[in-house]
């Protein structure tokens, strides 16, 4: 067992947690914003007359993409400055809570930030292609991005709960709960954020070409995004079970291993299904905009494909629950 | 920050020693749910108070809303007659309006009005209701046998070259049946936790940002408008559309 002074534990947790939160949280949003700006630059060269409209669309898109990194900034400030409940009793649990919060919001904001870049980029291209429908394109972009932010909002909830519910002292099972919940929520949100972003990108792309199929495309997009977010919801479920509903955790290193293993199972198991569902529903949204009368067929095919893509996330959830309750 | 998740729970029946099973009743959620229902009922009642060919403003609003949902349900379910669609129209319209008003509730600046949808019990109940209705519709449309055979997976009806039943196809049900059952449960979890997470998260973000910016309250008002009205509307619509989609997948 590592033996440190309370103040050493405190500084270790605060610096490490804030670093992970801001480092990873900023990375995704920066990539997404760069994507949008690149698309806006090439679109501006194609339609120099529309530069005012294009600049406006780009800035709105980038501002909403930046929301994810603002969440990370808020949690980072909390990690650095939230007062310890019992300053003389700070131990490994405080360290683990801060680290878990940083992992949760860092990875969660990474996925959403990266995902929100696609609708922004496609909206810029769409405004250049169809300037008369710029308002509608921007509107669909905002709705898609707002839904794609959900995984990072879930990550923010888990991170703040971890920070507020910090326990005094040092014991391995509690440390495992904090780090495991952070990994479960944060890592599973990567795929969901990217998948929902890709879905919104497809919808914006389709709508800018066929603006009349607004209702059908928006409906397909919202359902597709909802399915893409399922892995992040599984991650949130496992994190909540760990934090609130675990009665008897095995003592010592065994309990630590249980918690972290369950977090890794549902967290990393959720990346693939999220991105894969996005690959299904992105083109489905483009097609729904192209052939709005066939929307039932497209929706059913998309749902079946996504259900199969989701099955690995369900396996991961089963394994995580088995680790928590059976083994 | 201490207000997060601070709710009034009755663990015992008032003035007695009888314990309430399942960990008590969330009185705040029940109260707010009833408030939303009362407001909704009053508004709709006032809208259609004097029904006329030449609609008043309220009647026009209610009719517009009803027309939107009627078309939405008809486009999603594609049943033969308008009457059959109408049955689901009541459910869908009521669900959406209830969720919408529930999500808007925390805009009232008092301590006692909180969104019922920020409580997992409320959203889980609505999700279970949607799933139960979808399962009922599936059993009604396909029969008990058809419904169970659908749970057995895609290889159940596989036949060999002579048209006899394939043993491997039947055995594959051992794999598909538990998976489909868990998939049905996962649907309820995902639909209810999505709404709960978004509404709770929005509330937490508003509290935290207001806490941090302190006197610069313009930003908090902007956050309010975005997280309560915009995200609330979108999530209410997503929940309603998912319930409708589950039903439409079940009956086809």
Coordinates of C-alpha atoms in Angstrom, one line a residue:
Chain A
X1 CA 0.0 0.0 0.0
X2 CA 1.3 3.4 -0.9
X3 CA 1.7 5.6 2.2
X4 CA 1.4 9.3 1.6
X5 CA 0.7 12.4 3.6
X6 CA -2.9 13.8 3.3
X7 CA -1.6 16.9 1.4
X8 CA 0.3 14.7 -1.0
X9 CA -2.8 12.7 -1.8
X10 CA -4.7 15.9 -2.3
X11 CA -2.3 17.5 -4.7
X12 CA -1.8 14.2 -6.6
X13 CA -5.6 13.8 -7.1
X14 CA -6.3 17.4 -8.0
X15 CA -3.5 17.8 -10.5
X16 CA -3.8 14.4 -12.1
X17 CA -7.6 14.7 -12.4
X18 CA -7.7 18.2 -13.7
X19 CA -4.9 17.4 -16.2
X20 CA -6.8 14.4 -17.6
X21 CA -10.1 16.3 -17.7
X22 CA -8.8 19.3 -19.6
X23 CA -6.3 17.4 -21.7
X24 CA -8.7 14.9 -23.2
X25 CA -11.7 17.1 -23.1
X26 CA -10.0 19.9 -25.0
X27 CA -8.6 17.5 -27.6
X28 CA -11.9 16.3 -29.0
X29 CA -13.5 19.8 -29.1
X30 CA -10.4 21.2 -30.8
X31 CA -10.4 18.5 -33.5
X32 CA -14.1 19.1 -34.1
X33 CA -13.8 22.9 -34.3
X34 CA -10.8 22.5 -36.7
X35 CA -12.9 20.2 -38.9
X36 CA -15.7 22.8 -39.1
X37 CA -13.2 25.6 -39.8
X38 CA -11.6 23.6 -42.6
X39 CA -14.9 22.9 -44.2
X40 CA -15.9 26.6 -43.9
X41 CA -12.7 27.6 -45.6
X42 CA -13.2 25.4 -48.6
X43 CA -16.8 26.4 -48.8
X44 CA -15.9 30.1 -48.7
X45 CA -13.7 29.6 -51.7
X46 CA -16.5 28.1 -53.6
X47 CA -19.1 30.7 -52.6
X48 CA -17.2 33.9 -51.8
X49 CA -20.4 35.9 -51.9
X50 CA -21.8 34.0 -49.0
X51 CA -18.9 34.6 -46.7
X52 CA -21.0 36.4 -44.0
X53 CA -23.5 33.6 -43.8
X54 CA -20.7 31.0 -43.8
X55 CA -18.8 32.7 -41.1
X56 CA -21.9 32.9 -38.9
X57 CA -22.7 29.2 -39.4
X58 CA -19.1 28.2 -38.7
X59 CA -19.0 30.3 -35.5
X60 CA -22.4 28.9 -34.2
X61 CA -21.2 25.3 -35.0
X62 CA -17.9 25.8 -33.3
X63 CA -19.5 27.5 -30.2
X64 CA -21.7 24.4 -29.6
X65 CA -18.8 22.1 -30.3
X66 CA -16.9 24.0 -27.7
X67 CA -19.6 23.2 -25.1
X68 CA -18.1 19.8 -24.5
X69 CA -14.8 21.4 -23.6
X70 CA -16.6 24.0 -21.4
X71 CA -18.1 21.1 -19.4
X72 CA -14.6 19.7 -19.0
X73 CA -13.4 23.2 -17.9
X74 CA -16.1 23.4 -15.3
X75 CA -15.3 20.0 -13.9
X76 CA -11.6 20.8 -14.0
X77 CA -12.2 23.9 -11.9
X78 CA -14.2 21.8 -9.5
X79 CA -11.5 19.2 -9.3
X80 CA -8.9 21.9 -8.6
X81 CA -10.8 24.1 -6.1
X82 CA -13.7 22.1 -4.6
X83 CA -13.0 22.1 -0.9
X84 CA -12.3 18.7 0.7
X85 CA -15.1 17.7 3.1
X86 CA -12.6 16.6 5.9
X87 CA -9.3 18.2 5.1
X88 CA -7.4 16.3 7.8
X89 CA -8.7 12.9 6.7
X90 CA -7.8 13.2 3.0
X91 CA -6.5 9.9 1.7
X92 CA -6.5 7.6 -1.3
X93 CA -10.3 7.9 -1.6
X94 CA -10.1 11.6 -2.3
X95 CA -7.4 10.9 -4.9
X96 CA -9.5 8.3 -6.6
X97 CA -12.6 10.5 -6.7
X98 CA -10.7 13.3 -8.4
X99 CA -9.0 10.9 -10.8
X100 CA -12.3 9.2 -11.6
X101 CA -14.1 12.5 -12.2
X102 CA -11.2 13.6 -14.5
X103 CA -11.4 10.3 -16.5
X104 CA -15.2 10.5 -16.8
X105 CA -15.5 14.1 -18.2
X106 CA -12.2 13.9 -20.1
X107 CA -13.1 10.9 -22.2
X108 CA -16.8 11.9 -22.4
X109 CA -16.1 15.4 -23.7
X110 CA -13.6 13.9 -26.2
X111 CA -16.3 11.9 -28.0
X112 CA -18.9 14.7 -28.0
X113 CA -16.5 17.3 -29.1
X114 CA -15.2 15.2 -32.0
X115 CA -18.7 14.2 -33.0
X116 CA -20.1 17.7 -33.0
X117 CA -17.5 18.7 -35.5
X118 CA -19.2 16.7 -38.3
X119 CA -22.6 18.5 -38.4
X120 CA -20.8 21.8 -38.2
X121 CA -18.5 20.9 -41.1
X122 CA -21.4 19.6 -43.2
X123 CA -23.5 22.6 -42.4
X124 CA -20.8 24.9 -43.8
X125 CA -20.7 22.9 -47.0
X126 CA -24.4 22.9 -47.1
X127 CA -24.7 26.6 -46.7
X128 CA -22.3 27.1 -49.6
X129 CA -24.3 24.6 -51.8
X130 CA -27.7 25.9 -51.0
X131 CA -27.5 29.5 -49.5
X132 CA -31.2 30.2 -49.7
X133 CA -31.9 27.4 -47.1
X134 CA -29.1 28.5 -44.8
X135 CA -31.4 29.1 -41.9
X136 CA -32.9 25.6 -42.0
X137 CA -29.4 24.0 -42.3
X138 CA -28.2 25.9 -39.3
X139 CA -31.3 24.9 -37.4
X140 CA -30.9 21.2 -38.1
X141 CA -27.2 21.5 -37.2
X142 CA -28.1 23.0 -33.8
X143 CA -30.6 20.3 -32.9
X144 CA -28.2 17.5 -34.0
X145 CA -25.4 19.0 -32.0
X146 CA -27.5 19.5 -28.9
X147 CA -28.5 15.8 -28.9
X148 CA -24.9 14.8 -29.6
X149 CA -23.9 16.6 -26.4
X150 CA -25.9 14.2 -24.2
X151 CA -23.0 11.7 -23.6
X152 CA -20.8 14.6 -22.3
X153 CA -23.7 15.7 -20.1
X154 CA -24.0 12.2 -18.6
X155 CA -20.2 12.3 -18.0
X156 CA -20.6 15.6 -16.3
X157 CA -23.3 14.3 -13.9
X158 CA -21.1 11.3 -12.9
X159 CA -18.0 13.4 -12.5
X160 CA -19.8 15.9 -10.2
X161 CA -21.4 13.2 -8.2
X162 CA -17.9 11.6 -7.7
X163 CA -16.5 14.9 -6.6
X164 CA -19.3 15.8 -4.2
X165 CA -19.5 12.3 -2.6
X166 CA -15.8 12.0 -1.8
X167 CA -15.1 9.7 1.2
X168 CA -12.4 10.3 3.8
X169 CA -9.5 7.9 4.4
X170 CA -7.9 5.2 2.2
X171 CA -9.5 1.9 1.3
X172 CA -9.1 0.0 -1.9
X173 CA -12.8 -0.9 -2.7
X174 CA -13.9 2.7 -2.5
X175 CA -11.0 3.8 -4.7
X176 CA -12.0 1.0 -7.1
X177 CA -15.6 2.4 -7.1
X178 CA -14.5 5.9 -8.0
X179 CA -12.0 4.9 -10.7
X180 CA -14.3 2.2 -12.1
X181 CA -17.3 4.5 -12.3
X182 CA -15.1 7.1 -14.1
X183 CA -13.9 4.6 -16.7
X184 CA -17.3 3.1 -17.2
X185 CA -19.0 6.4 -17.9
X186 CA -16.2 8.3 -19.6
X187 CA -14.8 5.7 -22.0
X188 CA -18.3 4.4 -23.1
X189 CA -19.2 8.0 -24.0
X190 CA -16.5 8.3 -26.6
X191 CA -18.2 6.0 -29.1
X192 CA -21.7 7.4 -28.4
X193 CA -20.6 11.0 -28.9
X194 CA -18.8 10.2 -32.2
X195 CA -21.8 8.1 -33.4
X196 CA -24.4 10.7 -32.7
X197 CA -22.2 13.3 -34.3
X198 CA -21.9 11.3 -37.4
X199 CA -25.7 10.8 -37.5
X200 CA -26.3 14.5 -37.2
X201 CA -23.6 15.1 -39.9
X202 CA -25.5 12.8 -42.3
X203 CA -28.8 14.5 -41.6
X204 CA -27.4 18.0 -42.2
X205 CA -25.7 16.8 -45.4
X206 CA -28.9 15.3 -46.7
X207 CA -31.0 18.3 -45.7
X208 CA -28.8 20.8 -47.4
X209 CA -29.3 18.9 -50.7
X210 CA -33.0 18.0 -50.3
X211 CA -34.4 20.7 -47.9
X212 CA -38.0 19.7 -48.4
X213 CA -37.7 16.4 -46.4
X214 CA -37.1 18.3 -43.2
X215 CA -39.6 16.4 -40.9
X216 CA -38.7 13.0 -42.0
X217 CA -34.9 13.5 -41.8
X218 CA -35.1 15.1 -38.4
X219 CA -37.2 12.2 -37.1
X220 CA -34.7 9.6 -38.5
X221 CA -31.8 11.6 -37.1
X222 CA -33.3 11.8 -33.6
X223 CA -34.1 8.1 -33.4
X224 CA -30.7 7.2 -34.8
X225 CA -28.9 9.4 -32.3
X226 CA -31.0 7.9 -29.5
X227 CA -29.8 4.4 -30.4
X228 CA -26.2 5.6 -30.7
X229 CA -26.3 6.9 -27.2
X230 CA -27.3 3.5 -25.7
X231 CA -23.7 2.4 -24.9
X232 CA -23.2 5.7 -22.9
X233 CA -26.4 5.0 -21.1
X234 CA -25.2 1.5 -20.2
X235 CA -22.0 3.1 -18.9
X236 CA -24.0 5.5 -16.8
X237 CA -26.1 2.7 -15.4
X238 CA -23.0 0.7 -14.3
X239 CA -21.5 3.8 -12.8
X240 CA -24.7 4.5 -10.8
X241 CA -24.9 0.9 -9.7
X242 CA -21.3 1.1 -8.5
X243 CA -21.8 4.4 -6.7
X244 CA -25.2 3.9 -5.1
X245 CA -26.3 0.2 -5.2
X246 CA -23.3 -1.9 -4.2
X247 CA -23.8 -3.5 -0.7
X248 CA -21.0 -5.9 -0.1
X249 CA -17.8 -5.3 -2.0
X250 CA -15.0 -7.8 -1.3
X251 CA -12.4 -6.2 0.9
X252 CA -8.9 -5.3 -0.3
X253 CA -7.4 -5.5 -3.7
X254 CA -10.1 -8.0 -4.8
X255 CA -12.9 -5.4 -4.5
X256 CA -10.7 -2.8 -6.3
X257 CA -10.2 -5.3 -9.1
X258 CA -13.9 -6.1 -9.4
X259 CA -14.9 -2.4 -9.7
X260 CA -12.2 -1.4 -12.2
X261 CA -12.8 -4.6 -14.3
X262 CA -16.5 -3.9 -14.5
X263 CA -15.8 -0.3 -15.5
X264 CA -13.3 -1.4 -18.2
X265 CA -15.7 -4.0 -19.6
X266 CA -18.7 -1.7 -20.1
X267 CA -16.5 1.3 -20.9
X268 CA -14.3 -0.1 -23.7
X269 CA -17.1 -2.4 -24.8
X270 CA -19.2 0.7 -25.6
X271 CA -16.8 2.4 -28.0
X272 CA -17.3 0.2 -30.9
X273 CA -21.1 -0.1 -30.8
X274 CA -21.4 3.7 -30.6
X275 CA -19.3 4.4 -33.6
X276 CA -20.8 1.5 -35.5
X277 CA -24.3 2.7 -34.9
X278 CA -23.3 6.1 -36.2
X279 CA -21.9 4.5 -39.3
X280 CA -25.4 2.9 -39.8
X281 CA -27.5 5.9 -39.1
X282 CA -25.4 8.6 -40.8
X283 CA -26.0 7.2 -44.3
X284 CA -29.6 6.3 -43.3
X285 CA -30.3 10.0 -42.6
X286 CA -28.9 11.0 -46.0
X287 CA -31.1 8.4 -47.7
X288 CA -34.1 9.5 -45.6
X289 CA -33.6 13.0 -47.0
X290 CA -33.2 11.7 -50.5
X291 CA -36.2 9.4 -50.5
X292 CA -38.6 10.8 -47.9
X293 CA -41.5 8.6 -49.0
X294 CA -39.5 5.5 -48.2
X295 CA -38.9 6.6 -44.6
X296 CA -40.5 3.6 -42.9
X297 CA -38.3 1.2 -44.9
X298 CA -35.1 3.2 -44.1
X299 CA -36.1 3.5 -40.4
X300 CA -36.7 -0.2 -40.0
X301 CA -33.5 -1.3 -41.8
X302 CA -31.5 1.2 -39.7
X303 CA -33.0 0.0 -36.5
X304 CA -32.3 -3.7 -37.3
X305 CA -28.7 -2.9 -38.3
X306 CA -28.2 -0.8 -35.2
X307 CA -29.7 -3.5 -32.9
X308 CA -27.2 -6.0 -34.2
X309 CA -24.4 -3.4 -33.9
X310 CA -25.5 -2.8 -30.3
X311 CA -25.4 -6.4 -29.3
X312 CA -21.7 -6.2 -28.4
X313 CA -22.6 -3.3 -26.0
X314 CA -25.2 -5.6 -24.4
X315 CA -22.5 -8.4 -24.0
X316 CA -20.3 -5.9 -22.3
X317 CA -23.1 -4.8 -20.0
X318 CA -23.8 -8.5 -19.1
X319 CA -20.1 -9.1 -18.3
X320 CA -19.9 -6.0 -16.2
X321 CA -23.1 -6.9 -14.2
X322 CA -21.7 -10.5 -13.8
X323 CA -18.5 -9.1 -12.4
X324 CA -20.4 -6.9 -10.0
X325 CA -22.9 -9.3 -8.8
X326 CA -22.0 -12.9 -9.6
X327 CA -18.3 -13.4 -9.5
Chain B
X1 CA -24.5 22.2 -4.7
X2 CA -26.2 20.6 -1.7
X3 CA -29.6 20.9 -3.4
X4 CA -28.8 18.3 -6.0
X5 CA -31.0 15.2 -5.6
X6 CA -32.5 16.7 -2.4
X7 CA -36.0 15.2 -2.4
X8 CA -38.8 14.7 0.1
X9 CA -39.3 10.9 0.6
X10 CA -41.9 9.3 2.8
X11 CA -40.5 6.1 4.3
X12 CA -43.6 5.6 6.5
X13 CA -47.3 6.1 5.9
X14 CA -47.9 9.5 7.6
X15 CA -49.0 9.4 11.3
X16 CA -48.5 5.6 11.5
X17 CA -45.6 3.2 11.9
X18 CA -46.3 1.3 8.8
X19 CA -43.3 1.2 6.5
X20 CA -43.9 1.8 2.8
X21 CA -42.4 -1.1 0.7
X22 CA -39.7 -0.6 -2.0
X23 CA -37.9 2.1 -0.1
X24 CA -40.6 4.8 0.3
X25 CA -42.5 7.2 -1.9
X26 CA -41.0 10.3 -3.5
X27 CA -43.6 12.8 -2.5
X28 CA -42.1 15.7 -4.4
X29 CA -42.2 13.7 -7.7
X30 CA -45.8 12.7 -7.1
X31 CA -46.8 16.2 -6.3
X32 CA -45.1 17.7 -9.3
X33 CA -46.6 15.1 -11.6
X34 CA -50.1 15.9 -10.4
X35 CA -49.4 19.6 -10.9
X36 CA -48.3 19.0 -14.5
X37 CA -51.4 17.0 -15.1
X38 CA -53.7 19.6 -13.6
X39 CA -52.0 22.4 -15.7
X40 CA -52.3 20.3 -18.8
X41 CA -55.9 19.4 -18.3
X42 CA -56.8 23.0 -17.5
X43 CA -55.1 24.4 -20.6
X44 CA -56.6 21.9 -23.0
X45 CA -60.0 22.4 -21.3
X46 CA -59.8 26.2 -21.7
X47 CA -58.7 25.8 -25.3
X48 CA -61.8 23.9 -26.3
X49 CA -64.3 25.6 -23.9
X50 CA -66.4 27.1 -26.6
X51 CA -66.1 24.9 -29.6
X52 CA -67.0 26.8 -32.8
X53 CA -66.5 26.6 -36.5
X54 CA -64.7 29.9 -36.3
X55 CA -62.0 29.0 -33.8
X56 CA -60.8 31.2 -31.0
X57 CA -57.1 31.6 -30.4
X58 CA -57.0 28.8 -27.8
X59 CA -59.0 26.4 -29.8
X60 CA -56.8 27.0 -32.8
X61 CA -53.7 26.3 -30.8
X62 CA -55.1 23.0 -29.5
X63 CA -56.3 22.0 -32.9
X64 CA -53.0 22.8 -34.5
X65 CA -51.2 20.7 -31.9
X66 CA -53.6 17.8 -32.3
X67 CA -53.2 17.9 -36.1
X68 CA -49.4 17.7 -35.8
X69 CA -49.5 14.6 -33.6
X70 CA -52.3 13.0 -35.7
X71 CA -50.1 13.3 -38.8
X72 CA -47.0 12.1 -36.9
X73 CA -48.7 9.0 -35.6
X74 CA -50.4 8.2 -39.0
X75 CA -47.0 8.6 -40.8
X76 CA -45.2 6.3 -38.3
X77 CA -47.7 3.5 -37.8
X78 CA -49.3 3.5 -41.3
X79 CA -52.4 1.5 -40.1
X80 CA -55.3 1.0 -42.5
X81 CA -57.9 3.3 -41.0
X82 CA -57.6 6.6 -39.3
X83 CA -59.5 5.3 -36.3
X84 CA -56.9 2.7 -35.6
X85 CA -54.2 5.4 -35.6
X86 CA -56.4 7.6 -33.5
X87 CA -56.1 5.1 -30.6
X88 CA -52.3 5.7 -30.4
X89 CA -52.7 9.4 -31.1
X90 CA -54.1 10.0 -27.6
X91 CA -51.2 8.2 -26.0
X92 CA -48.5 9.9 -28.0
X93 CA -49.9 13.4 -27.7
X94 CA -50.5 13.1 -24.0
X95 CA -47.0 11.6 -23.4
X96 CA -45.3 14.4 -25.3
X97 CA -47.3 17.2 -23.7
X98 CA -46.7 15.7 -20.2
X99 CA -43.0 15.4 -20.8
X100 CA -42.7 18.9 -22.2
X101 CA -44.4 20.6 -19.3
X102 CA -42.4 18.4 -16.8
X103 CA -39.1 19.4 -18.4
X104 CA -40.1 23.1 -18.3
X105 CA -41.0 22.9 -14.7
X106 CA -37.7 23.9 -13.1
X107 CA -37.9 27.3 -14.8
X108 CA -40.2 28.3 -12.0
X109 CA -37.9 29.9 -9.5
X110 CA -39.3 28.2 -6.4
X111 CA -37.8 25.5 -4.3
X112 CA -40.7 23.0 -4.5
X113 CA -41.3 22.8 -8.3
X114 CA -38.7 20.4 -9.7
X115 CA -38.9 18.4 -12.8
X116 CA -40.5 15.1 -12.1
X117 CA -38.4 13.8 -15.1
X118 CA -35.3 14.4 -13.1
X119 CA -36.3 11.5 -10.9
X120 CA -35.5 8.1 -12.3
X121 CA -38.7 6.6 -10.9
X122 CA -40.8 8.8 -13.1
X123 CA -38.9 8.1 -16.4
X124 CA -38.6 4.4 -15.6
X125 CA -42.3 4.2 -15.0
X126 CA -43.0 5.9 -18.4
X127 CA -40.5 3.7 -20.1
X128 CA -42.1 0.5 -18.6
X129 CA -45.5 1.8 -19.7
X130 CA -44.3 2.3 -23.3
X131 CA -42.7 -1.2 -23.4
X132 CA -45.8 -2.8 -21.9
X133 CA -48.0 -1.2 -24.5
X134 CA -45.6 -2.2 -27.3
X135 CA -45.5 -5.8 -26.0
X136 CA -49.3 -5.9 -25.8
X137 CA -49.7 -4.6 -29.3
X138 CA -47.1 -7.2 -30.6
X139 CA -49.0 -10.0 -28.9
X140 CA -52.3 -8.7 -30.2
X141 CA -51.0 -8.4 -33.8
X142 CA -49.0 -11.6 -34.0
X143 CA -50.5 -13.9 -31.3
X144 CA -48.7 -15.3 -28.4
X145 CA -47.0 -18.0 -30.6
X146 CA -45.8 -15.5 -33.2
X147 CA -44.5 -13.2 -30.5
X148 CA -42.5 -16.0 -28.8
X149 CA -41.2 -17.3 -32.1
X150 CA -39.9 -13.8 -32.9
X151 CA -37.9 -13.8 -29.7
X152 CA -36.4 -17.2 -30.8
X153 CA -34.2 -15.4 -33.3
X154 CA -34.0 -15.2 -37.1
X155 CA -32.9 -18.9 -37.6
X156 CA -36.0 -20.5 -36.0
X157 CA -37.9 -21.0 -39.2
X158 CA -34.8 -22.2 -41.2
X159 CA -35.5 -25.3 -43.2
X160 CA -33.2 -27.9 -44.8
X161 CA -33.3 -29.0 -48.4
X162 CA -36.3 -31.3 -48.0
X163 CA -38.3 -28.7 -46.1
X164 CA -37.9 -30.3 -42.7
X165 CA -37.1 -28.4 -39.5
X166 CA -33.4 -27.8 -39.0
X167 CA -32.0 -28.8 -35.6
X168 CA -29.3 -26.2 -35.7
X169 CA -31.9 -23.5 -36.3
X170 CA -33.8 -24.6 -33.2
X171 CA -30.7 -24.9 -31.1
X172 CA -29.7 -21.3 -32.1
X173 CA -32.7 -20.2 -30.0
X174 CA -30.7 -21.0 -26.9
X175 CA -28.4 -18.2 -27.9
X176 CA -30.9 -15.7 -29.3
X177 CA -33.7 -16.0 -26.7
X178 CA -31.8 -14.7 -23.7
X179 CA -30.2 -12.0 -25.9
X180 CA -33.6 -10.8 -27.1
X181 CA -35.0 -10.8 -23.6
X182 CA -32.1 -8.7 -22.4
X183 CA -32.5 -6.5 -25.5
X184 CA -36.1 -5.7 -24.5
X185 CA -35.0 -4.8 -20.9
X186 CA -32.1 -2.7 -22.3
X187 CA -34.7 -0.7 -24.4
X188 CA -36.5 0.3 -21.2
X189 CA -33.2 1.2 -19.5
X190 CA -31.9 3.2 -22.4
X191 CA -35.1 5.2 -23.0
X192 CA -35.6 6.1 -19.3
X193 CA -32.0 6.8 -18.4
X194 CA -31.6 9.1 -21.5
X195 CA -34.3 11.4 -20.4
X196 CA -33.3 11.2 -16.7
X197 CA -29.6 11.9 -17.5
X198 CA -30.3 14.8 -19.8
X199 CA -32.7 16.6 -17.5
X200 CA -30.7 16.0 -14.3
X201 CA -27.5 17.0 -16.1
X202 CA -29.1 20.2 -17.5
X203 CA -30.2 21.1 -13.9
X204 CA -26.7 20.4 -12.5
X205 CA -25.0 22.4 -15.2
X206 CA -27.3 25.4 -14.5
X207 CA -26.6 25.2 -10.8
X208 CA -22.9 24.9 -11.3
X209 CA -22.6 27.7 -13.9
X210 CA -24.7 30.0 -11.8
X211 CA -22.5 29.2 -8.8
X212 CA -19.4 30.0 -10.8
X213 CA -20.4 33.2 -12.6
X214 CA -22.2 34.5 -9.5
X215 CA -23.2 38.1 -10.4
X216 CA -23.0 37.8 -14.2
X217 CA -26.5 36.4 -14.4
X218 CA -27.0 37.0 -18.1
X219 CA -25.1 33.8 -18.8
X220 CA -27.2 31.8 -16.4
X221 CA -30.4 33.0 -18.1
X222 CA -28.9 31.9 -21.5
X223 CA -28.1 28.5 -20.0
X224 CA -31.6 28.3 -18.6
X225 CA -33.1 28.9 -22.0
X226 CA -30.8 26.4 -23.7
X227 CA -30.9 23.5 -21.2
X228 CA -34.5 23.9 -20.0
X229 CA -36.4 24.9 -23.1
X230 CA -34.3 23.6 -26.0
X231 CA -32.9 20.4 -24.6
X232 CA -36.2 19.8 -22.7
X233 CA -38.2 20.0 -25.9
X234 CA -35.8 17.9 -27.9
X235 CA -35.6 15.2 -25.2
X236 CA -39.4 15.1 -24.8
X237 CA -39.7 14.6 -28.5
X238 CA -37.0 11.9 -28.6
X239 CA -38.8 10.0 -25.8
X240 CA -42.1 10.2 -27.5
X241 CA -40.7 9.2 -30.9
X242 CA -38.9 6.2 -29.4
X243 CA -42.1 5.0 -27.8
X244 CA -43.9 5.4 -31.1
X245 CA -41.1 3.6 -32.9
X246 CA -41.1 0.7 -30.5
X247 CA -44.9 0.4 -31.0
X248 CA -44.6 0.6 -34.8
X249 CA -41.9 -2.1 -34.8
X250 CA -44.0 -4.3 -32.6
X251 CA -47.1 -4.2 -34.7
X252 CA -45.4 -4.9 -38.1

